[in-house]
Short mmCIF file of C-alpha atoms in Angstrom, two decimals:
data_model
loop_
_atom_site.label_atom_id
_atom_site.label_comp_id
_atom_site.label_asym_id
_atom_site.label_seq_id
_atom_site.Cartn_x
_atom_site.Cartn_y
_atom_site.Cartn_z
CA GLY A 1175 117.78 98.91 105.36
CA LYS A 1176 120.67 96.67 104.43
CA GLY A 1177 123.44 96.36 107.01
CA PRO A 1178 127.20 96.61 106.48
CA GLY A 1179 127.06 93.73 103.97
CA VAL A 1180 125.78 95.82 101.06
CA PRO A 1181 126.60 93.91 97.85
CA LYS A 1182 129.39 95.44 95.72
CA TYR A 1183 127.27 95.60 92.54
CA ASN A 1184 124.92 97.97 94.35
CA LYS A 1185 127.73 100.45 94.98
CA THR A 1186 128.66 100.32 91.27
CA ALA A 1187 125.01 100.62 90.25
CA MET A 1188 124.66 103.57 92.62
CA LYS A 1189 127.66 105.26 91.01
CA TRP A 1190 126.19 104.90 87.50
CA ASN A 1191 122.70 105.84 88.72
CA ARG A 1192 124.07 108.99 90.33
CA LEU A 1193 126.13 109.91 87.23
CA ALA A 1194 123.09 109.42 84.99
CA ALA A 1195 120.87 111.28 87.43
CA GLU A 1196 123.25 114.22 87.47
CA GLN A 1197 122.92 114.34 83.67
CA GLY A 1198 119.24 115.10 84.31
CA ASN A 1199 117.67 111.75 83.41
CA ALA A 1200 114.20 111.54 85.01
CA ARG A 1201 114.17 107.73 85.01
CA ASN A 1202 117.42 107.69 87.01
CA HIS A 1203 116.21 110.40 89.38
CA TYR A 1204 113.30 108.09 90.10
CA ARG A 1205 115.58 105.04 90.61
CA LEU A 1206 117.85 106.99 92.92
CA GLY A 1207 114.79 108.10 94.90
CA ASP A 1208 113.80 104.44 95.26
CA ARG A 1209 117.27 103.46 96.46
CA TYR A 1210 117.22 106.11 99.19
CA ALA A 1211 113.57 105.41 100.07
CA TYR A 1212 114.18 101.70 100.61
CA GLY A 1213 117.86 101.76 101.71
CA ASP A 1214 118.99 99.82 98.64
CA GLY A 1215 122.79 100.13 98.47
CA VAL A 1216 122.72 103.28 100.59
CA THR A 1217 121.54 104.28 104.04
CA SER A 1218 117.79 104.82 103.86
CA ASP A 1219 117.06 108.55 103.84
CA GLN A 1220 113.50 109.75 103.18
CA VAL A 1221 114.54 113.38 102.74
CA ILE A 1222 117.09 112.56 100.01
CA ALA A 1223 114.58 110.15 98.44
CA LYS A 1224 111.99 112.92 98.35
CA ASN A 1225 114.47 115.29 96.66
CA TRP A 1226 115.24 112.77 93.88
CA TYR A 1227 111.53 112.06 93.40
CA ARG A 1228 110.93 115.80 93.18
CA ARG A 1229 113.62 116.16 90.51
CA ALA A 1230 112.02 113.34 88.52
CA ARG A 1231 108.59 114.88 89.06
CA ASN A 1232 109.86 118.24 87.76
CA GLN A 1233 110.56 116.40 84.50
CA SER A 1234 107.01 114.99 84.67
CA ASP A 1235 107.85 111.38 85.43
CA ASP A 1236 104.47 109.83 86.26
CA ASP A 1237 106.01 106.88 88.14
CA ALA A 1238 107.91 109.28 90.40
CA ASP A 1239 104.69 111.17 91.17
CA ILE A 1240 102.94 107.97 92.16
CA ASP A 1241 105.88 106.62 94.20
CA HIS A 1242 106.34 109.92 96.01
CA ASP A 1243 102.67 109.93 97.04
CA ILE A 1244 102.80 106.27 98.09
CA LEU A 1245 105.88 106.93 100.24
CA GLU A 1246 104.10 109.81 101.99
CA THR A 1247 100.93 107.79 102.52
CA GLU A 1248 102.93 104.85 103.89
CA LYS A 1249 104.77 107.05 106.38
CA PHE A 1250 101.51 108.65 107.51
CA THR A 1251 99.87 105.21 107.88
CA ILE A 1252 102.85 103.80 109.80
CA GLY A 1253 102.43 106.77 112.13
CA LEU A 1254 98.73 105.99 112.59
CA ASP A 1255 99.34 102.28 113.23
CA CYS A 1256 102.04 103.04 115.80
CA PHE A 1257 99.87 105.71 117.44
CA GLN A 1258 96.97 103.26 117.78
CA ASP A 1259 99.36 100.68 119.29
CA GLY A 1260 100.50 103.27 121.85
CA LYS A 1261 103.96 103.54 120.24
CA PHE A 1262 103.83 107.32 120.42
CA GLU A 1263 107.56 107.99 119.92
CA ILE A 1264 107.59 106.11 116.60
CA ALA A 1265 104.35 107.77 115.45
CA PHE A 1266 105.79 111.16 116.36
CA GLY A 1267 108.95 110.43 114.36
CA GLU A 1268 107.06 109.40 111.23
CA TRP A 1269 104.72 112.40 111.31
CA GLU A 1270 107.49 114.84 112.16
CA ILE A 1271 109.40 113.89 108.99
CA LEU A 1272 106.27 114.53 106.89
CA ALA A 1273 105.36 117.74 108.75
CA ARG A 1274 108.83 119.30 108.68
CA HIS A 1275 109.80 118.50 105.13
CA GLY A 1276 106.74 119.81 103.36
CA PHE A 1277 105.42 116.52 102.02
CA SER A 1278 102.32 117.60 100.13
CA PHE A 1279 99.85 114.74 100.39
CA ASN A 1280 99.35 114.44 104.16
CA ASN A 1281 101.15 117.58 105.18
CA GLY A 1282 98.39 119.38 107.08
CA ARG A 1283 97.26 116.12 108.68
CA SER A 1284 100.79 115.33 109.93
CA GLN A 1285 101.16 118.84 111.31
CA PHE A 1286 97.77 118.50 113.01
CA ARG A 1287 98.90 115.20 114.57
CA LEU A 1288 102.05 116.83 115.95
CA GLY A 1289 99.89 119.56 117.49
CA GLU A 1290 97.84 116.85 119.21
CA MET A 1291 100.88 114.98 120.46
CA TYR A 1292 102.52 118.10 121.90
CA LYS A 1293 99.23 119.10 123.55
CA ASN A 1294 98.77 115.68 125.17
CA GLY A 1295 102.43 114.87 125.84
CA GLN A 1296 102.29 111.72 123.67
CA GLY A 1297 105.70 110.55 122.47
CA VAL A 1298 107.11 113.96 123.33
CA GLU A 1299 107.12 116.35 126.32
CA GLU A 1300 103.89 118.32 126.64
CA ASP A 1301 104.57 121.72 125.06
CA LEU A 1302 101.73 124.20 124.48
CA VAL A 1303 103.89 126.53 122.38
CA ALA A 1304 104.91 123.71 120.01
CA SER A 1305 101.32 122.44 119.96
CA PHE A 1306 99.96 125.88 119.02
CA MET A 1307 102.65 126.29 116.35
CA TRP A 1308 101.79 122.97 114.64
CA TYR A 1309 98.04 123.62 114.89
CA ASP A 1310 98.58 127.06 113.36
CA ILE A 1311 100.60 125.59 110.48
CA ALA A 1312 98.00 122.84 109.92
CA ALA A 1313 95.24 125.46 109.96
CA SER A 1314 97.09 127.40 107.25
CA GLN A 1315 97.02 124.16 105.17
CA GLY A 1316 93.22 124.10 105.48
CA VAL A 1317 92.76 121.66 108.39
CA GLU A 1318 89.67 123.14 110.10
CA GLU A 1319 90.00 120.98 113.21
CA ALA A 1320 93.45 122.49 113.75
CA GLU A 1321 91.96 125.98 113.75
CA ASP A 1322 89.47 125.07 116.50
CA ASN A 1323 92.10 123.30 118.61
CA ARG A 1324 94.54 126.18 118.20
CA ASP A 1325 91.92 128.71 119.34
CA MET A 1326 90.99 126.60 122.39
CA LEU A 1327 94.66 126.17 123.25
CA ALA A 1328 95.23 129.92 123.01
CA ARG A 1329 92.91 130.44 125.99
CA ARG A 1330 95.24 128.31 128.16
CA MET A 1331 98.40 130.16 127.13
CA THR A 1332 100.15 133.28 128.42
CA PRO A 1333 100.57 136.26 126.05
CA SER A 1334 104.31 135.56 125.79
CA GLN A 1335 103.71 131.87 124.98
CA LEU A 1336 101.27 132.93 122.27
CA GLN A 1337 103.71 135.43 120.83
CA THR A 1338 106.49 132.80 120.70
CA ALA A 1339 104.18 130.19 119.12
CA ARG A 1340 102.96 132.60 116.42
CA LYS A 1341 106.52 133.71 115.67
CA ARG A 1342 107.68 130.08 115.27
CA ALA A 1343 104.75 129.28 112.97
CA ARG A 1344 105.56 132.34 110.80
CA GLU A 1345 109.24 131.36 110.63
CA PHE A 1346 108.31 127.83 109.60
CA LEU A 1347 105.76 128.65 106.92
CA PRO A 1348 107.78 130.46 104.22
CA GLU A 1349 109.91 127.31 103.67
#
């Protein structure tokens, strides 16, 4: 993102973008999504970006659809690259954003990856309950591998760990 020296015209452009966006203009929803996605005139914030893209998408803005999917794919790929380079904390951070905020494109895959990382203690403390929870959520998104891993993990867990993990997965899913 841009540091403290954000040009003044950006702040003015942001103001007009936001005003237009609040009037329900899909094109401006899309532009605002871009600004938040790339930290242009504002602090980069993928969650806010996603919300503006969604608003544009709800008005069937094809560009917003494409950009939203590209953003998700990029985040997932950054996660993969970092994971392969042994930068587990960064990979975990990228995938956690996708997994927690219901990004559609790579959602189940990101949740599966978090299950793996919790199981193996990569980039995060080993946590069988969290691992089971993410596998369970990924399985509900149709990731077959997650189902197998979840079932194998269950054999290593106590009944109370299993109960907690299932409860957390249920609480997460309705979102």
